[in-house]
mmCIF file of C-alpha atoms in Angstrom:
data_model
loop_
_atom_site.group_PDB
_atom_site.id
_atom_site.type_symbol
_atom_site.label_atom_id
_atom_site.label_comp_id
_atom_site.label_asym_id
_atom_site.label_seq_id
_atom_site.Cartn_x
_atom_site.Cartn_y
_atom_site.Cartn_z
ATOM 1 C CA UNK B 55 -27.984 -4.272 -26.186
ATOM 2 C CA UNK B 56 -24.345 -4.824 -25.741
ATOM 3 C CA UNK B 57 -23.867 -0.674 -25.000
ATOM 4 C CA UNK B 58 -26.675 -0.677 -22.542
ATOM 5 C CA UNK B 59 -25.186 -3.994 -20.606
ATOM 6 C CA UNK B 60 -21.549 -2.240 -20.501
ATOM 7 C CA UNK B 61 -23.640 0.854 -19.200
ATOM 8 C CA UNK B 62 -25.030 -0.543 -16.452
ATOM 9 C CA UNK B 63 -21.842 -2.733 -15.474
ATOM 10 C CA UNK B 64 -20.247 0.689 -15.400
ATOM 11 C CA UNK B 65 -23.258 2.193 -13.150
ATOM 12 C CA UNK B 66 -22.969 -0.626 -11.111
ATOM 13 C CA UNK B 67 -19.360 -0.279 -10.707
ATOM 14 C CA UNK B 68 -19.537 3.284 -9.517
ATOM 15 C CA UNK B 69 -22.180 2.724 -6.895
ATOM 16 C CA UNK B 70 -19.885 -0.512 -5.548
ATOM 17 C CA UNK B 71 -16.782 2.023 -5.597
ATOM 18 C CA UNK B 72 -19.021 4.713 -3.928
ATOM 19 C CA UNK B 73 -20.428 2.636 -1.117
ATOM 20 C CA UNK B 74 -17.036 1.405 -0.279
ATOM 21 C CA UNK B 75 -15.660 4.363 -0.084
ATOM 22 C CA UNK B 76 -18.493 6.077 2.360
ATOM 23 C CA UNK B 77 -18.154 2.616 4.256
ATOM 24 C CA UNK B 78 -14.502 3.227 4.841
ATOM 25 C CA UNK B 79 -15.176 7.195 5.458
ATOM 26 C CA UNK B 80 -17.339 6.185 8.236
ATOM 27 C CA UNK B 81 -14.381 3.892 9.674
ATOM 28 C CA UNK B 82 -12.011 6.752 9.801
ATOM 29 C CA UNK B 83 -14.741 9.668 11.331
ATOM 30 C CA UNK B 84 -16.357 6.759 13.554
ATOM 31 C CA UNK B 85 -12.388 5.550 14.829
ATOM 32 C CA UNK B 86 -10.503 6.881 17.637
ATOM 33 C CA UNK B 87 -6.729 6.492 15.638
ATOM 34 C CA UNK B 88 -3.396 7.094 17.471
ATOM 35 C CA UNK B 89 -0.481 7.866 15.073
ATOM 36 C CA UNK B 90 3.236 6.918 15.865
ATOM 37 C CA UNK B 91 6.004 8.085 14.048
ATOM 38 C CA UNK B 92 3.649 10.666 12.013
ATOM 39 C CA UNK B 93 6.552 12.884 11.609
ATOM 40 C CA UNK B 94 8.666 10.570 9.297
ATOM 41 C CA UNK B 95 6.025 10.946 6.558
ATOM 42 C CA UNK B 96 5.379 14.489 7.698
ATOM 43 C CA UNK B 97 8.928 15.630 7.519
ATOM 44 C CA UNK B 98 9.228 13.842 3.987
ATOM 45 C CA UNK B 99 6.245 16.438 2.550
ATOM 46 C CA UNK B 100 7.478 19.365 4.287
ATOM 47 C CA UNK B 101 10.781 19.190 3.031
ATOM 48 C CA UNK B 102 9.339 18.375 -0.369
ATOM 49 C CA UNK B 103 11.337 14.569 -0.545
ATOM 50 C CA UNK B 104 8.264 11.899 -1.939
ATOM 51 C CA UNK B 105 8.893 8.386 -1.413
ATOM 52 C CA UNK B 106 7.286 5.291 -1.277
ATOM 53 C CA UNK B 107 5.169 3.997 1.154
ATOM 54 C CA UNK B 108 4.525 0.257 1.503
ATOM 55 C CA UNK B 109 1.699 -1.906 3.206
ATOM 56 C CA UNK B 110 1.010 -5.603 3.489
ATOM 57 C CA UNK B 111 -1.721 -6.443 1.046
ATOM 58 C CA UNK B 112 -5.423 -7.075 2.582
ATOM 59 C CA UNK B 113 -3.604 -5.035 5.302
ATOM 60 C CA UNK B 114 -4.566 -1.689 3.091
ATOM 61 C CA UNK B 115 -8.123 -1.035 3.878
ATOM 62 C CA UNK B 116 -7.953 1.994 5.734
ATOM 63 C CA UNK B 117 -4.686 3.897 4.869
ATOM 64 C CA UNK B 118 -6.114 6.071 1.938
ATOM 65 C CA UNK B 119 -8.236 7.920 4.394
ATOM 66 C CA UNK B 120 -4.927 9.744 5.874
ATOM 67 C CA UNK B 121 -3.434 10.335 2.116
ATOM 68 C CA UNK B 122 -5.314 13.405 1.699
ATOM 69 C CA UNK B 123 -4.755 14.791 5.056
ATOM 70 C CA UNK B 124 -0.902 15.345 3.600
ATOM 71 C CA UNK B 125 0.979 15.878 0.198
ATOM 72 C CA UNK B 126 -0.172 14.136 -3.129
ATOM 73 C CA UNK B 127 0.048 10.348 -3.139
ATOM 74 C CA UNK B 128 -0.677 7.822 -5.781
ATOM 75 C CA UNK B 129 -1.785 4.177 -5.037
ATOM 76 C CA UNK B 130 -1.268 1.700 -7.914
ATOM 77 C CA UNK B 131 -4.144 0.318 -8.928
ATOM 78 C CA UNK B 132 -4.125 -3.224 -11.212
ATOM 79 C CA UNK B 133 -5.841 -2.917 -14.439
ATOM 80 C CA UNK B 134 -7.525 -6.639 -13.634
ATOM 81 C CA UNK B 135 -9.931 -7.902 -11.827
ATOM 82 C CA UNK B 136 -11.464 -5.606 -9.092
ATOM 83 C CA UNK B 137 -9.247 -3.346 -10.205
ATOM 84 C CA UNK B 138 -11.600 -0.937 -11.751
ATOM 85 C CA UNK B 139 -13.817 -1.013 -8.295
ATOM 86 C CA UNK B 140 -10.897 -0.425 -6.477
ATOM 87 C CA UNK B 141 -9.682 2.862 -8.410
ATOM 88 C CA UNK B 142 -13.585 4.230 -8.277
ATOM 89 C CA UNK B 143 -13.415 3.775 -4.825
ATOM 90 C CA UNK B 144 -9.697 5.790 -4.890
ATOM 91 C CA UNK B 145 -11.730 8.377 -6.998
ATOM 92 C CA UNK B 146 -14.264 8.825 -3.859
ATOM 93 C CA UNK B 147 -11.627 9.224 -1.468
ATOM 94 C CA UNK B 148 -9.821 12.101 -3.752
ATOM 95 C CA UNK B 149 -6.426 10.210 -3.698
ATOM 96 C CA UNK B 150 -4.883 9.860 -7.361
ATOM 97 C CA UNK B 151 -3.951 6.416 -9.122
ATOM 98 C CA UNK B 152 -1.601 4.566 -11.374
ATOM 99 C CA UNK B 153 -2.954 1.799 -13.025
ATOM 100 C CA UNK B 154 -1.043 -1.284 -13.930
ATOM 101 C CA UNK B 155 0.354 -5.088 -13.041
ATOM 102 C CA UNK B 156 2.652 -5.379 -10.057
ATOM 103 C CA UNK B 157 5.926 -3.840 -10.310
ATOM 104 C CA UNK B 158 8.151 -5.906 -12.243
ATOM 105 C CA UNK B 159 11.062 -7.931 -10.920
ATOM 106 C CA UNK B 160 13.720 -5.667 -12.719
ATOM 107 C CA UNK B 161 14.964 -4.047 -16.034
ATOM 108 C CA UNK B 162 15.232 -7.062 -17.323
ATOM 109 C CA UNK B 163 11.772 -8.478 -17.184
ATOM 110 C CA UNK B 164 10.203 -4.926 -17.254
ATOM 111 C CA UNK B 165 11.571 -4.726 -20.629
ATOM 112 C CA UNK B 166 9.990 -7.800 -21.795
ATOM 113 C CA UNK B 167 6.866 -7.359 -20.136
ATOM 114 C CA UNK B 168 6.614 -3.691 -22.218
ATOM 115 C CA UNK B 169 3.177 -2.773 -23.187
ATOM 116 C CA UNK B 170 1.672 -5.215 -20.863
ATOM 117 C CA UNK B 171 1.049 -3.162 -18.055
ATOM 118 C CA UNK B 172 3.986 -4.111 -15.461
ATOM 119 C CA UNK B 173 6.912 -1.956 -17.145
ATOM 120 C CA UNK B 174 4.233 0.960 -18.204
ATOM 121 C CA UNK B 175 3.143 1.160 -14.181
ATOM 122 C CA UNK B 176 6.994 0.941 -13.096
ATOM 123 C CA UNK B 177 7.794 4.137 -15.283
ATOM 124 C CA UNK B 178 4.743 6.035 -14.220
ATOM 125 C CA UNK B 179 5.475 5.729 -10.831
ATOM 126 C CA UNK B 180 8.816 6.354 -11.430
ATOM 127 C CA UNK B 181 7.646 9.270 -13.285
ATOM 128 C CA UNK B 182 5.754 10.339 -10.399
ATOM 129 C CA UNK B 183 8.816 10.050 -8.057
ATOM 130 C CA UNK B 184 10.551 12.391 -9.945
ATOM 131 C CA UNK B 185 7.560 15.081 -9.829
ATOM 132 C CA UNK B 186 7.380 15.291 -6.227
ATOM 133 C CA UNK B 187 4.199 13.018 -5.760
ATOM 134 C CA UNK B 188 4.866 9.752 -3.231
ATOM 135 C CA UNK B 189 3.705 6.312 -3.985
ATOM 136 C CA UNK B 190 1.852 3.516 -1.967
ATOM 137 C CA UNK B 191 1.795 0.107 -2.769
ATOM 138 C CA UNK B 192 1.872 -3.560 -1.323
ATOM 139 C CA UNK B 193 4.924 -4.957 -1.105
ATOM 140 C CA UNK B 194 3.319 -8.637 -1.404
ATOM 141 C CA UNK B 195 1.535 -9.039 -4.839
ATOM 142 C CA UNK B 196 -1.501 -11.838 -5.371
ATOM 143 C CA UNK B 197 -1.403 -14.710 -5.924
ATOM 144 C CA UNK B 198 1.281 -14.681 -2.950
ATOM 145 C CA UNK B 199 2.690 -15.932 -0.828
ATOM 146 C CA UNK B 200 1.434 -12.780 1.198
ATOM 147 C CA UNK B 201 3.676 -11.403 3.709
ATOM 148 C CA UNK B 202 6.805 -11.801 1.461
ATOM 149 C CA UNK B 203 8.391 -8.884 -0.507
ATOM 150 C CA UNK B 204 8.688 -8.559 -3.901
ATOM 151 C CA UNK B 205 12.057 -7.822 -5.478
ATOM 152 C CA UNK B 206 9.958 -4.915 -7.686
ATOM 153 C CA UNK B 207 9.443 -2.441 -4.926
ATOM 154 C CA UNK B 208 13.210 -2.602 -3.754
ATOM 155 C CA UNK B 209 13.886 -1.787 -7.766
ATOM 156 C CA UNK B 210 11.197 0.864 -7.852
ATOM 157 C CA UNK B 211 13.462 2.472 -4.692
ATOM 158 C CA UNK B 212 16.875 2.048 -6.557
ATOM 159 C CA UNK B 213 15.233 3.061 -10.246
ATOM 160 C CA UNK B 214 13.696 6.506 -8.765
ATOM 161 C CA UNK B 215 16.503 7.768 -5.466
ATOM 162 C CA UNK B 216 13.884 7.959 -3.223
ATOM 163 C CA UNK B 217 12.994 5.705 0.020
ATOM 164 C CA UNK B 218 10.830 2.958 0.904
ATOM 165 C CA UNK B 219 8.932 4.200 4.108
ATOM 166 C CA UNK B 220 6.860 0.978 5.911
ATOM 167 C CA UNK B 221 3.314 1.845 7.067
ATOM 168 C CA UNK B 222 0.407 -0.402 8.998
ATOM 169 C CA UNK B 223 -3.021 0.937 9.904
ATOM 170 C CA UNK B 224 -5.683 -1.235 11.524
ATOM 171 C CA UNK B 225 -8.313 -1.717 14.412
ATOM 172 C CA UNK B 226 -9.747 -3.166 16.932
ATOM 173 C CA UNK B 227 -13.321 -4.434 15.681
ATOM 174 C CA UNK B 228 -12.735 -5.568 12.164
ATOM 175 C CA UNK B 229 -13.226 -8.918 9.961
ATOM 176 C CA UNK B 230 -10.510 -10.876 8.413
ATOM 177 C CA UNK B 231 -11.385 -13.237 5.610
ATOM 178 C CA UNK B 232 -10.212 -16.309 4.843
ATOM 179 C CA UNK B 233 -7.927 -15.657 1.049
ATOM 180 C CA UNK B 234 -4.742 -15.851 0.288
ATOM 181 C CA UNK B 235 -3.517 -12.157 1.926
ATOM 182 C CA UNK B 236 -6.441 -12.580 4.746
ATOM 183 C CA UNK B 237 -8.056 -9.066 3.971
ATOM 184 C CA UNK B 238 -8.966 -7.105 6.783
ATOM 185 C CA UNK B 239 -12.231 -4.939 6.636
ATOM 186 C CA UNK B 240 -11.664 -2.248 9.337
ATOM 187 C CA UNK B 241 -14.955 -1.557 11.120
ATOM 188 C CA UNK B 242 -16.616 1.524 12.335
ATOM 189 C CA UNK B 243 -16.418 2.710 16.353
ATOM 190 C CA UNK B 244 -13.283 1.072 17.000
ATOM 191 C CA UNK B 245 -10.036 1.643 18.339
ATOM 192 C CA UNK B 246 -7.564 2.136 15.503
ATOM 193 C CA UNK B 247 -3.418 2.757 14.837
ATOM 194 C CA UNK B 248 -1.317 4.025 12.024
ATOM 195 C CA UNK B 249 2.141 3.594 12.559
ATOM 196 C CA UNK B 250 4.671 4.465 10.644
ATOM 197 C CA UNK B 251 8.430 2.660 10.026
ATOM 198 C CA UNK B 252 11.861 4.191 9.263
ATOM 199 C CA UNK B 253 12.945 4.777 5.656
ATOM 200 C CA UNK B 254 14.484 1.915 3.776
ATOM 201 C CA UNK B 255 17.127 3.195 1.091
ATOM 202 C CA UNK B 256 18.235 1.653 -1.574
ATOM 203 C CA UNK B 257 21.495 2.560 -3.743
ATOM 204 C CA UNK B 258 21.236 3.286 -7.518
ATOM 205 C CA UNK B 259 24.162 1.219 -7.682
ATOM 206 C CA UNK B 260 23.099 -1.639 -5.252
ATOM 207 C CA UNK B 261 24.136 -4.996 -6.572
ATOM 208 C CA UNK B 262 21.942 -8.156 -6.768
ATOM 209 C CA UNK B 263 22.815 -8.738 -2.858
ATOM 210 C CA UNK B 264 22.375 -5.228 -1.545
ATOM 211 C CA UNK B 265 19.098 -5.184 -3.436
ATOM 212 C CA UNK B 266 18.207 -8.886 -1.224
ATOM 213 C CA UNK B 267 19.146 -6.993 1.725
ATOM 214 C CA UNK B 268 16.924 -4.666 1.168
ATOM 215 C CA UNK B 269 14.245 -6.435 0.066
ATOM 216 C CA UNK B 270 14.375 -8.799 3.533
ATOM 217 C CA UNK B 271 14.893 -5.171 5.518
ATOM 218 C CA UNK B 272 11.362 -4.076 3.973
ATOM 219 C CA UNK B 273 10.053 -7.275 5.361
ATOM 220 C CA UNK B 274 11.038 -6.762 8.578
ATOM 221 C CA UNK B 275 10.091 -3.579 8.480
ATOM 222 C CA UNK B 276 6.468 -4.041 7.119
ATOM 223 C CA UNK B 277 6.340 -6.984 10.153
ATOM 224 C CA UNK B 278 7.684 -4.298 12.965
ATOM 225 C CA UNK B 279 5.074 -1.563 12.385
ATOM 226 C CA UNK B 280 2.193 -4.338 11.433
ATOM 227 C CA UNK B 281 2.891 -5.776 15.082
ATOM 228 C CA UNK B 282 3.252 -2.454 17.097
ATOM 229 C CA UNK B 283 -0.417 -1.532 15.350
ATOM 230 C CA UNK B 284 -1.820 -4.518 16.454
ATOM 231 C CA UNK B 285 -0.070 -3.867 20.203
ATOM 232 C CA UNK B 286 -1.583 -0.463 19.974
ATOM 233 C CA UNK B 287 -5.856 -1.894 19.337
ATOM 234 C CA UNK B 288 -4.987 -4.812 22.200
ATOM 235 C CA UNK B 289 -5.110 -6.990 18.971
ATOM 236 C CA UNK B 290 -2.832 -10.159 19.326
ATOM 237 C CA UNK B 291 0.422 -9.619 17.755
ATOM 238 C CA UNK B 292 0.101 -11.378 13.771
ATOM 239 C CA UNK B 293 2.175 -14.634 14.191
ATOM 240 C CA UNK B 294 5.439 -14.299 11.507
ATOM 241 C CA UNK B 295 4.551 -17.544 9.982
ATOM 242 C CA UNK B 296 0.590 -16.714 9.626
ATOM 243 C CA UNK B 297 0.212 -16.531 5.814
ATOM 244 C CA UNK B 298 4.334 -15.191 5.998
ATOM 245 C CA UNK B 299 7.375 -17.120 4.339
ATOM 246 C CA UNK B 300 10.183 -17.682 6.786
ATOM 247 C CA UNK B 301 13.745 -16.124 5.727
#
């Protein structure tokens, strides 16, 4: 009984990660998209350079859709909670995945969190770095507050050498519920934007106030091209302090 209840959790599973992902196919076919800055991320794959590109979380939606259309990119994926929807529906749009907890803070706590999912996600991505395959990942991780940058992507940058490129996609007609990040569910025959941000680097040798820097510089960066996408759909600019801690 038990085998044939995990069985049809898992069937059930697929179908939800299936039907999201032909739901969010039919945004991108069904959307008329104007990208800015395309090049940056372009010029990264052509000259072979990966790197990591970062999103506001609930702000994510539609962004896998343009993955494939370049170079190899992994999104990471948490083992918990929808977690296991959300890398089916990965599967469906052919873009690769690393599961795990958020990135950790630093060595330090990566080291202690070992075997627990945050340090084994933080070397497979560096990992991945270092084989030529880009990242994505939210810079904000649940349970918030959203809009705020963790200090683990800014250590992901300095761990691996390579930058931390900001990226916002949305549209016109879409739904915003009312959680903690305010996820955003894109909807079909809209106007829609992807913009893209200038690279953020980060020294191997940064010290605990270069790294700050950094981290607040990925902020404003992740605000800049979220604002210019919602210019670009005649969306009202996102107010800073909607759901965003003040620095």
């Amino acid at each position: 009984m038990a085998g044939g209840k995990t069985g049809r959790s898992e069937a059930l599973t697929t179908l939800a990660a299936w039907a999201i992902a032909f739901f969010i196919k039919l945004v991108r076919r069904t959307g008329r998209f104007e990208i800015r800055r395309g090049d940056i991320a372009a010029r990264f794959w052509a000259e072979d350079k990966p790197f990591v590109a970062a999103t506001w979380h609930g702000q994510n939606m539609i962004l896998p859709t343009f993955w494939h259309n370049w170079r190899e990119m992994r999104i990471l994926v948490s083992k918990h909670g929808d977690g296991e929807i959300v890398a089916g529906v990965m599967h469906f749009l052919g873009v690769g995945t690393i599961r795990g907890a958020g990135v950790p803070k630093g060595e330090e706590r990566a080291h202690k969190q070992k075997g627990k999912g945050g340090a084994g996600a933080l070397r497979a991505m560096v990992r991945a770095l270092g084989e030529n395959i880009s990242i994505g990942l939210t810079a904000d991780l649940p349970p918030g507050p959203a809009r705020r940058a963790g200090e683990g992507i800014v250590m992901l940058a300095r761990l691996s050498g390579h930058p931390i490129v900001p990226v916002a996609a949305t549209t016109s007609a879409r739904i915003q519920l009312n959680n903690w990040d305010r996820f955003t569910i894109n909807l079909p025959f809209s106007r829609g934007a992807l913009v893209w941000g200038e690279p953020i680097y980060v020294a191997r040798d940064a010290t605990p106030e270069e790294l700050e820097a950094a981290r607040l510089r990925v902020e404003d960066g992740l605000n800049a091209v979220a604002r210019e996408a919602e210019e670009i759909v005649g969306r009202a600019p996102r107010s800073r302090d909607e759901g965003a801690v003040a620095h």
